[in-house]
PDB file of C-alpha atoms in Angstrom:
ATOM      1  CA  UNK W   1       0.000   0.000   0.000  1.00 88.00           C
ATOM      2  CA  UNK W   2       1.299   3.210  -1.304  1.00 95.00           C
ATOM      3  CA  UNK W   3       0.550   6.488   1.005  1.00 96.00           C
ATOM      4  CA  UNK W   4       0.792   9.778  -1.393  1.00 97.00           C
ATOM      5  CA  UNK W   5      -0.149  12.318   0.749  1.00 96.00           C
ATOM      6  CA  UNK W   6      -0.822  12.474   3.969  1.00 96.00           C
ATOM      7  CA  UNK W   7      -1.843  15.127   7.217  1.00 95.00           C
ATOM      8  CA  UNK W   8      -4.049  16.428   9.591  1.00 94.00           C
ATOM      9  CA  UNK W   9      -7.080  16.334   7.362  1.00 95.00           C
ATOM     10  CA  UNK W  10      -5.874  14.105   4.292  1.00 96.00           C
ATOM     11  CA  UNK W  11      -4.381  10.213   3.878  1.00 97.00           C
ATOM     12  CA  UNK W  12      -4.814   9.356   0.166  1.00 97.00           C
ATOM     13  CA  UNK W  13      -3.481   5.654  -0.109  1.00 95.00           C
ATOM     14  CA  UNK W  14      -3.580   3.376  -3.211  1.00 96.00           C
ATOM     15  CA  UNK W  15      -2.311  -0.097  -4.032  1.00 96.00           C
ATOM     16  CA  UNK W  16      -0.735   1.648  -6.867  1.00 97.00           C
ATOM     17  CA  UNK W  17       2.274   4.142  -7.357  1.00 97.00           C
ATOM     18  CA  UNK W  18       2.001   7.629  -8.772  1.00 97.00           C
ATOM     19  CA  UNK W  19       3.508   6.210 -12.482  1.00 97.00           C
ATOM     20  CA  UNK W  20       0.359   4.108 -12.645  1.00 98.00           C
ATOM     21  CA  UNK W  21      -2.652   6.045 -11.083  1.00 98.00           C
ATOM     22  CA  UNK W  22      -0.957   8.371 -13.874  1.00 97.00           C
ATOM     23  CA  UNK W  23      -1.160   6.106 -16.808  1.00 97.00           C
ATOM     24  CA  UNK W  24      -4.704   4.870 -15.310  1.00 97.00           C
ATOM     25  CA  UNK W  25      -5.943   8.180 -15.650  1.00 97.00           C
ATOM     26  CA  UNK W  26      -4.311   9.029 -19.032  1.00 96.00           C
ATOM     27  CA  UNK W  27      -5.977   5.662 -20.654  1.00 96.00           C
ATOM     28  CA  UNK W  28      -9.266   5.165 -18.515  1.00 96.00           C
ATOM     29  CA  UNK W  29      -9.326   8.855 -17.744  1.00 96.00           C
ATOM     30  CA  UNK W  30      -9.868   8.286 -14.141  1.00 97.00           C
ATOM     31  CA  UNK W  31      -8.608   6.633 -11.219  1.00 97.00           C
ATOM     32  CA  UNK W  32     -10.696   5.723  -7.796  1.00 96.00           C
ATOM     33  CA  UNK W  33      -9.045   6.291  -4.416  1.00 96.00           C
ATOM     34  CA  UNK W  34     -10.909   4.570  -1.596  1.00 94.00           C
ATOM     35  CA  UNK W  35     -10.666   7.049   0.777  1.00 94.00           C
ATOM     36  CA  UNK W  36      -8.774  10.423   0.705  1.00 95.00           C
ATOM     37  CA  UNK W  37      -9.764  11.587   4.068  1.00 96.00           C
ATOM     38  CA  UNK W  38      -8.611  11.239   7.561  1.00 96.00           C
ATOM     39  CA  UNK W  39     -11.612  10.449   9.789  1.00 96.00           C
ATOM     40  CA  UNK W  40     -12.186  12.894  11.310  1.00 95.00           C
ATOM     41  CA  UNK W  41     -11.924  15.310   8.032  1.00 93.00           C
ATOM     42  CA  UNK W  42     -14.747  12.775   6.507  1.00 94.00           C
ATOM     43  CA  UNK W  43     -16.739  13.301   9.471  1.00 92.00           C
ATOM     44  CA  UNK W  44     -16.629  16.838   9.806  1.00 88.00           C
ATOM     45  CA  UNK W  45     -17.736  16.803   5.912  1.00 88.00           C
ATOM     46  CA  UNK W  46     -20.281  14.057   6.547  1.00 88.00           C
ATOM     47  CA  UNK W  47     -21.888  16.208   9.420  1.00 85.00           C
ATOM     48  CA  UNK W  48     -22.086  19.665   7.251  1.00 82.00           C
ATOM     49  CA  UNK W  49     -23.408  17.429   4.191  1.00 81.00           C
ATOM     50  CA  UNK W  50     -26.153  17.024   6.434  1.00 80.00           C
ATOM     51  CA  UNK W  51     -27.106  20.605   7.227  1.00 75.00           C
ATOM     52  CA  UNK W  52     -30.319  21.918   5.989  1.00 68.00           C
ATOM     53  CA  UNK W  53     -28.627  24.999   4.860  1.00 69.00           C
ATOM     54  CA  UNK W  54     -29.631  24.437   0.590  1.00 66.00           C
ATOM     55  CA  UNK W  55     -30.860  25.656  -1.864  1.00 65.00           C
ATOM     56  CA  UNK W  56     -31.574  25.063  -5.919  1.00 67.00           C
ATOM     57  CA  UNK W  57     -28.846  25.485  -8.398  1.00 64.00           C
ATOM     58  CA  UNK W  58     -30.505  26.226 -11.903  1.00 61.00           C
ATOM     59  CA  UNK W  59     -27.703  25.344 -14.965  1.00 57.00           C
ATOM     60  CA  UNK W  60     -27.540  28.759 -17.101  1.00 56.00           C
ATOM     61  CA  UNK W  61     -26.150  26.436 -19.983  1.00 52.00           C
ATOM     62  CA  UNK W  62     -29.100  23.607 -19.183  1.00 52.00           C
ATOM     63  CA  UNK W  63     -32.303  25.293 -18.888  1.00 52.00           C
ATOM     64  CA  UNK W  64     -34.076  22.401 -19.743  1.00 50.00           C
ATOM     65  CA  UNK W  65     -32.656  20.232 -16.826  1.00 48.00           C
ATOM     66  CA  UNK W  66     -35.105  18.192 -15.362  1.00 46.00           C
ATOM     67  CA  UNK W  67     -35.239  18.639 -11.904  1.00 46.00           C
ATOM     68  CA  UNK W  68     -33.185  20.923  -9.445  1.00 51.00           C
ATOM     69  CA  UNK W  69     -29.358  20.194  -7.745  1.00 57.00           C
ATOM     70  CA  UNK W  70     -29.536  21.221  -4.335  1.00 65.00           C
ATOM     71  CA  UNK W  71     -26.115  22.642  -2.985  1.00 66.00           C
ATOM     72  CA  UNK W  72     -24.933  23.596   0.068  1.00 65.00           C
ATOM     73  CA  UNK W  73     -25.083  27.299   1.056  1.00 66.00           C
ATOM     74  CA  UNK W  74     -22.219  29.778   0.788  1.00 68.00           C
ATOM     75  CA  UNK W  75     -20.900  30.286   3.446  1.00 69.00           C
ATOM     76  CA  UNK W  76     -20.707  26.687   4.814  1.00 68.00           C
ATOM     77  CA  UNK W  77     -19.245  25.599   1.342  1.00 71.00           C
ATOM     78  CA  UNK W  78     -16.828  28.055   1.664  1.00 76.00           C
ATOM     79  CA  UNK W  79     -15.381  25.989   5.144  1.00 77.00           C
ATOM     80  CA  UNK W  80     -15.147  22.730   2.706  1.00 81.00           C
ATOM     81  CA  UNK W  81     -13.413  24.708  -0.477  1.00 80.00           C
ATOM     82  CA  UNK W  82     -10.856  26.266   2.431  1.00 84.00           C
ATOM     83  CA  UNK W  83      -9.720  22.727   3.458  1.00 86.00           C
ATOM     84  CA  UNK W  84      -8.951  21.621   0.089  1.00 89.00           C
ATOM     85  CA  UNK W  85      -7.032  24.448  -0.516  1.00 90.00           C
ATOM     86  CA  UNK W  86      -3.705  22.370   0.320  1.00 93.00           C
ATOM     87  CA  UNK W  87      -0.052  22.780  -1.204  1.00 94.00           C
ATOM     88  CA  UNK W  88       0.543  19.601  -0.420  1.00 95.00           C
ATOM     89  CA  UNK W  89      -2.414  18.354  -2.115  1.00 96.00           C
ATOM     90  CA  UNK W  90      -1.724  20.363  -5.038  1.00 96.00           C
ATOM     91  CA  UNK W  91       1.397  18.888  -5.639  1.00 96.00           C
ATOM     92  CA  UNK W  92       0.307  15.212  -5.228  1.00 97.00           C
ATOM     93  CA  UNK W  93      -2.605  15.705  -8.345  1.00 97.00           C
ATOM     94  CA  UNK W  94       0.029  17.626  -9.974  1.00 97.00           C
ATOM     95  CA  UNK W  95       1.840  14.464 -10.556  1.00 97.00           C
ATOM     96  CA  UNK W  96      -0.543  12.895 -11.729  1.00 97.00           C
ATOM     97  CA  UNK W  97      -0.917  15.224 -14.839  1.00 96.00           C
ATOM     98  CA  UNK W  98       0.970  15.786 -17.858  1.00 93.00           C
ATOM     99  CA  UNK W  99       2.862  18.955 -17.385  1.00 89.00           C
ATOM    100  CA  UNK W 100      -0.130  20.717 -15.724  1.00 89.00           C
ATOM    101  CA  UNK W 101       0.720  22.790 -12.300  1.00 93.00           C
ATOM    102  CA  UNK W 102      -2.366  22.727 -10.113  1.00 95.00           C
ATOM    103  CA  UNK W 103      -2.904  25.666  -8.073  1.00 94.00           C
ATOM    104  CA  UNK W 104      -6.550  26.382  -6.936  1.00 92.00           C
ATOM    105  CA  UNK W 105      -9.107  24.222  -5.929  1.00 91.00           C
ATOM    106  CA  UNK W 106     -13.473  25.182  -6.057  1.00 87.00           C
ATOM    107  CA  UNK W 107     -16.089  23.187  -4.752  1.00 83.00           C
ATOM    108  CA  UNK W 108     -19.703  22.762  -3.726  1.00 81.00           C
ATOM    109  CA  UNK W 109     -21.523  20.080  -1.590  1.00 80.00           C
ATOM    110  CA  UNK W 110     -24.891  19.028  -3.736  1.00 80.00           C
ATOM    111  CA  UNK W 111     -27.271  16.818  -3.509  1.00 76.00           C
ATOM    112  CA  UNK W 112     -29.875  14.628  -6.412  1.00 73.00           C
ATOM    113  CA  UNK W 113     -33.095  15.052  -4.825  1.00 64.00           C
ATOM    114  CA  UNK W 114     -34.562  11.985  -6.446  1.00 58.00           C
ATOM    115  CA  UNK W 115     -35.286  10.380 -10.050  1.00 55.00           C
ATOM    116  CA  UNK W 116     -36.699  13.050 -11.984  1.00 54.00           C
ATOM    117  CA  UNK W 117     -33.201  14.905 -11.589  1.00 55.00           C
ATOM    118  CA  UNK W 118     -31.384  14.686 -14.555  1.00 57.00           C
ATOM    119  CA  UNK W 119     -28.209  16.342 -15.923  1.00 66.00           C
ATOM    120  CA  UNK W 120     -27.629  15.660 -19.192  1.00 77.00           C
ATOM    121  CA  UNK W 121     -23.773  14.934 -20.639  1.00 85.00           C
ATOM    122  CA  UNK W 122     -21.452  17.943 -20.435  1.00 85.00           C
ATOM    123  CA  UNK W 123     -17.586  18.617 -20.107  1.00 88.00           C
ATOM    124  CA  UNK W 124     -16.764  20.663 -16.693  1.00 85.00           C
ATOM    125  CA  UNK W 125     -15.223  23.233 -19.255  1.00 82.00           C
ATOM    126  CA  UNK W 126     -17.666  26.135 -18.434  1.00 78.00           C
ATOM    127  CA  UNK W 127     -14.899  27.847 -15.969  1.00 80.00           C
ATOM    128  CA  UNK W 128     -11.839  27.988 -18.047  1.00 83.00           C
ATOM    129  CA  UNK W 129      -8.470  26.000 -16.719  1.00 90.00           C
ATOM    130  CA  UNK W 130     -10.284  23.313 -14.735  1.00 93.00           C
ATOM    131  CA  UNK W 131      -7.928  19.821 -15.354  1.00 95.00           C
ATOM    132  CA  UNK W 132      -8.896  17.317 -13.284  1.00 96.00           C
ATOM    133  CA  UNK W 133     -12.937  17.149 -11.332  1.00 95.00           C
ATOM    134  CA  UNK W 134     -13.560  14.986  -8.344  1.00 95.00           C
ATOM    135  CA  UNK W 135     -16.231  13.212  -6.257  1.00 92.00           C
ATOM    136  CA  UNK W 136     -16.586  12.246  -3.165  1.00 93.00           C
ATOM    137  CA  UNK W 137     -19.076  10.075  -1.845  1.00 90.00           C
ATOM    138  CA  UNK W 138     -20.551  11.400   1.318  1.00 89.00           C
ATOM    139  CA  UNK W 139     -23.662   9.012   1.562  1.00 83.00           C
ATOM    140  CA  UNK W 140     -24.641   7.271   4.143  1.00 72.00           C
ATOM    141  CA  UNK W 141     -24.311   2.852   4.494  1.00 62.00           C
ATOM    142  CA  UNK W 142     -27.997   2.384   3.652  1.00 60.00           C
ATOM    143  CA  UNK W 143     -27.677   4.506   0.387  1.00 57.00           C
ATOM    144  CA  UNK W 144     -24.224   2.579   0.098  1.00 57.00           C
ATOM    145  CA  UNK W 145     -25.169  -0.787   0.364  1.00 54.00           C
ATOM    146  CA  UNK W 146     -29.670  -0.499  -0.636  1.00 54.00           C
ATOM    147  CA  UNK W 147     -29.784   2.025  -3.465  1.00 56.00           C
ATOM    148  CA  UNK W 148     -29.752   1.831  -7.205  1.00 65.00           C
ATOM    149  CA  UNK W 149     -28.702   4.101  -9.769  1.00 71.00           C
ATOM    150  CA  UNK W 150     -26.353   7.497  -9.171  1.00 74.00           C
ATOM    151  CA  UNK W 151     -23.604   6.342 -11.172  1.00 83.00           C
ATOM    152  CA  UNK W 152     -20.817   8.035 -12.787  1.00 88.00           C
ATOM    153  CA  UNK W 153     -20.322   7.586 -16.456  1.00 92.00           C
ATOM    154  CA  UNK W 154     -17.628   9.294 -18.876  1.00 95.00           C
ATOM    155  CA  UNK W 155     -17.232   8.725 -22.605  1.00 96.00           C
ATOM    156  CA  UNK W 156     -15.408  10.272 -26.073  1.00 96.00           C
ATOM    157  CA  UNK W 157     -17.841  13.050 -27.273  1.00 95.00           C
ATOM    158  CA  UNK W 158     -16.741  11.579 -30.581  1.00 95.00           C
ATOM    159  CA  UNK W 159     -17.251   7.556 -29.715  1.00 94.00           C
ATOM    160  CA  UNK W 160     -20.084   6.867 -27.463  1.00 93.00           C
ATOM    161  CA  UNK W 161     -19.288   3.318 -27.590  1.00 94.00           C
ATOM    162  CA  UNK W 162     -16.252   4.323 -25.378  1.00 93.00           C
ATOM    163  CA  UNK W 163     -18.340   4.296 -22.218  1.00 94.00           C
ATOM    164  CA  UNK W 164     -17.522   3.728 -18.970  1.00 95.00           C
ATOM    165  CA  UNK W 165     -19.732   3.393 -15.357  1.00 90.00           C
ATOM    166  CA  UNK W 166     -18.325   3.533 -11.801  1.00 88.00           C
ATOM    167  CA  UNK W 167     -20.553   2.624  -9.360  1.00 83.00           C
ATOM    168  CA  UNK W 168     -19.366   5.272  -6.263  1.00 83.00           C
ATOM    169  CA  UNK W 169     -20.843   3.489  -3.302  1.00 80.00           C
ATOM    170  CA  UNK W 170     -18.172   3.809  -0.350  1.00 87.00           C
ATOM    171  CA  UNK W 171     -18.518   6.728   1.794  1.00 90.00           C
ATOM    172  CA  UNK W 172     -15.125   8.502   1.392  1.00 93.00           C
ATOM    173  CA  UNK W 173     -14.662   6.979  -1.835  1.00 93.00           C
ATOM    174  CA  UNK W 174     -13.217   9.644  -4.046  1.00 95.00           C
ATOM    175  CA  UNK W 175     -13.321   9.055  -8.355  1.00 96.00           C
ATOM    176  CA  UNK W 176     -10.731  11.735  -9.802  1.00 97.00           C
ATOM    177  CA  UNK W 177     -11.529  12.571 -13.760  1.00 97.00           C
ATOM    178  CA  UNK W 178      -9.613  14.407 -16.409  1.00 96.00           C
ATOM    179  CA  UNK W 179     -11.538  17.716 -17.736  1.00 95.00           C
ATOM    180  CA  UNK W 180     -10.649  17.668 -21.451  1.00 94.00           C
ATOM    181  CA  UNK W 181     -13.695  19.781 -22.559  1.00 93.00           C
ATOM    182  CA  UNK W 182     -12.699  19.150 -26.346  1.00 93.00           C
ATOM    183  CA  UNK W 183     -12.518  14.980 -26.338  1.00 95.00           C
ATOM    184  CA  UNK W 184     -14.743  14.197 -23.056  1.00 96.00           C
ATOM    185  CA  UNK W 185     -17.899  14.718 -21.394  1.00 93.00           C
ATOM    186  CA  UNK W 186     -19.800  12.590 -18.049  1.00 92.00           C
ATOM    187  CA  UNK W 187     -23.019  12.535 -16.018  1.00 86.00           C
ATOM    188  CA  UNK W 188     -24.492  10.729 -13.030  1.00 82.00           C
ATOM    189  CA  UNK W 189     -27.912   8.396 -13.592  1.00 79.00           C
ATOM    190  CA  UNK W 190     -30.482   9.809 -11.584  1.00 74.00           C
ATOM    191  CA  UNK W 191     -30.678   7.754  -7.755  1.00 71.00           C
ATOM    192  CA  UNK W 192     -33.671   5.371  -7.784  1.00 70.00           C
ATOM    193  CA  UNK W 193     -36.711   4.986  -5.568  1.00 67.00           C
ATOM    194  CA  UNK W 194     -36.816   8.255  -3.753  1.00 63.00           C
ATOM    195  CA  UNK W 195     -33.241   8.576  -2.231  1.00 69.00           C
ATOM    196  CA  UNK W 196     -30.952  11.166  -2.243  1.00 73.00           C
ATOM    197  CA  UNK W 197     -27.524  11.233  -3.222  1.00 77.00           C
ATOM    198  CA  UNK W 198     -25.027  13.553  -1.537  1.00 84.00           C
ATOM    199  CA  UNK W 199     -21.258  14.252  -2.710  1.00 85.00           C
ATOM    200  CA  UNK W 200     -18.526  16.738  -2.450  1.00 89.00           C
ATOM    201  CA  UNK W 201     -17.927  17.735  -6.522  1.00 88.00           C
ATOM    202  CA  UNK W 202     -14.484  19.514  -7.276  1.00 89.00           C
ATOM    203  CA  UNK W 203     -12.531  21.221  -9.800  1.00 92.00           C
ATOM    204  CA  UNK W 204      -8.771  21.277  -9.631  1.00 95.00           C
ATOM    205  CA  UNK W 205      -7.021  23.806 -11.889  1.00 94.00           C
ATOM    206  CA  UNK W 206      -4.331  26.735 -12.603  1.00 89.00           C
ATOM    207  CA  UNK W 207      -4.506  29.963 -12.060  1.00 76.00           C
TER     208      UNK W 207
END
């Protein structure tokens, strides 16, 4: 077991060194950590995830979304951004890059309300300089271990046949994605029979 990066609020360990999450994420373009927080860190996000403090997000690009994101207000998001905003963090994705420098990190806590939510496939390239998007799950074990749907898919805008679905169903489980707004695009299937599904969505970039 390989630990990357580690501190007070972070301990992302893989099975697999730097040189292959790399390559992982150049071929599949992505790579799953199972967990990239200390416990306490995932707790502290766990317990604001649960907050009451949302609202709807409305899509300026996707006016005909069906259904409403909810994300976490301002000023509590702003707590979550502030922790991820890590040199040392920085450094570790940078290597996992070709020849990108990270240097900023944005985020928002959201949740799917329930089925009729959909978000149709689209790129992450609406903020310019965004490289590499995460997720973290932040469900709970009945949601984990019950629930259908809420998957993550990413394909070739060009070759739809080039598909692929991770099922994100570990709380703490983090997927990491490449933002190449020209040759990619992803979505999450709606969650199934009234749940919700809650996770931390990020954008690492440069300045």
């Amino acid at each position: 077991m390989y630990t990357h990066f580690e501190d007070k609020h972070f301990s992302i360990q893989s099975l697999d060194s730097v040189q292959v999450i790399k390559e992982t994420i150049e071929r599949d373009w992505f790579y799953v950590f199972p967990q990239i927080f200390q416990p306490e860190t995932l707790k502290f996000l766990k317990d604001v995830s649960e907050s009451e403090n949302y609202h709807e997000f409305d899509y300026p690009e996707a006016p005909d979304i069906q259904g409403r994101e909810k994300i976490l207000n301002k000023k509590h998001a702003i707590k979550v951004s502030l922790l991820m905003k890590n040199p040392g963090l920085y450094a570790f994705i940078s290597k996992l890059l070709p020849d990108e420098e990270i240097s900023n990190f944005n985020c928002r806590i959201f949740k799917l309300p329930d089925q009729n939510y959909l978000l149709d496939w689209h790129d992450d390239g609406r903020i310019k300089n965004r490289k590499l998007s995460i997720s973290v799950n932040l469900c709970d074990d009945k949601y984990n271990s019950e629930v259908e749907g809420g998957e993550f898919l990413i394909r070739e805008k060009t070759n739809h046949s080039s598909e692929k679905k991770i099922r994100n169903n570990v709380l703490g489980q983090a997927v990491v994605f490449r933002v190449l707004p020209d040759k990619l695009e992803h979505r999450v299937n709606p969650p199934v029979n009234g749940t919700v599904r809650t996770h931390l969505a990020g954008w690492f970039s440069e300045e």
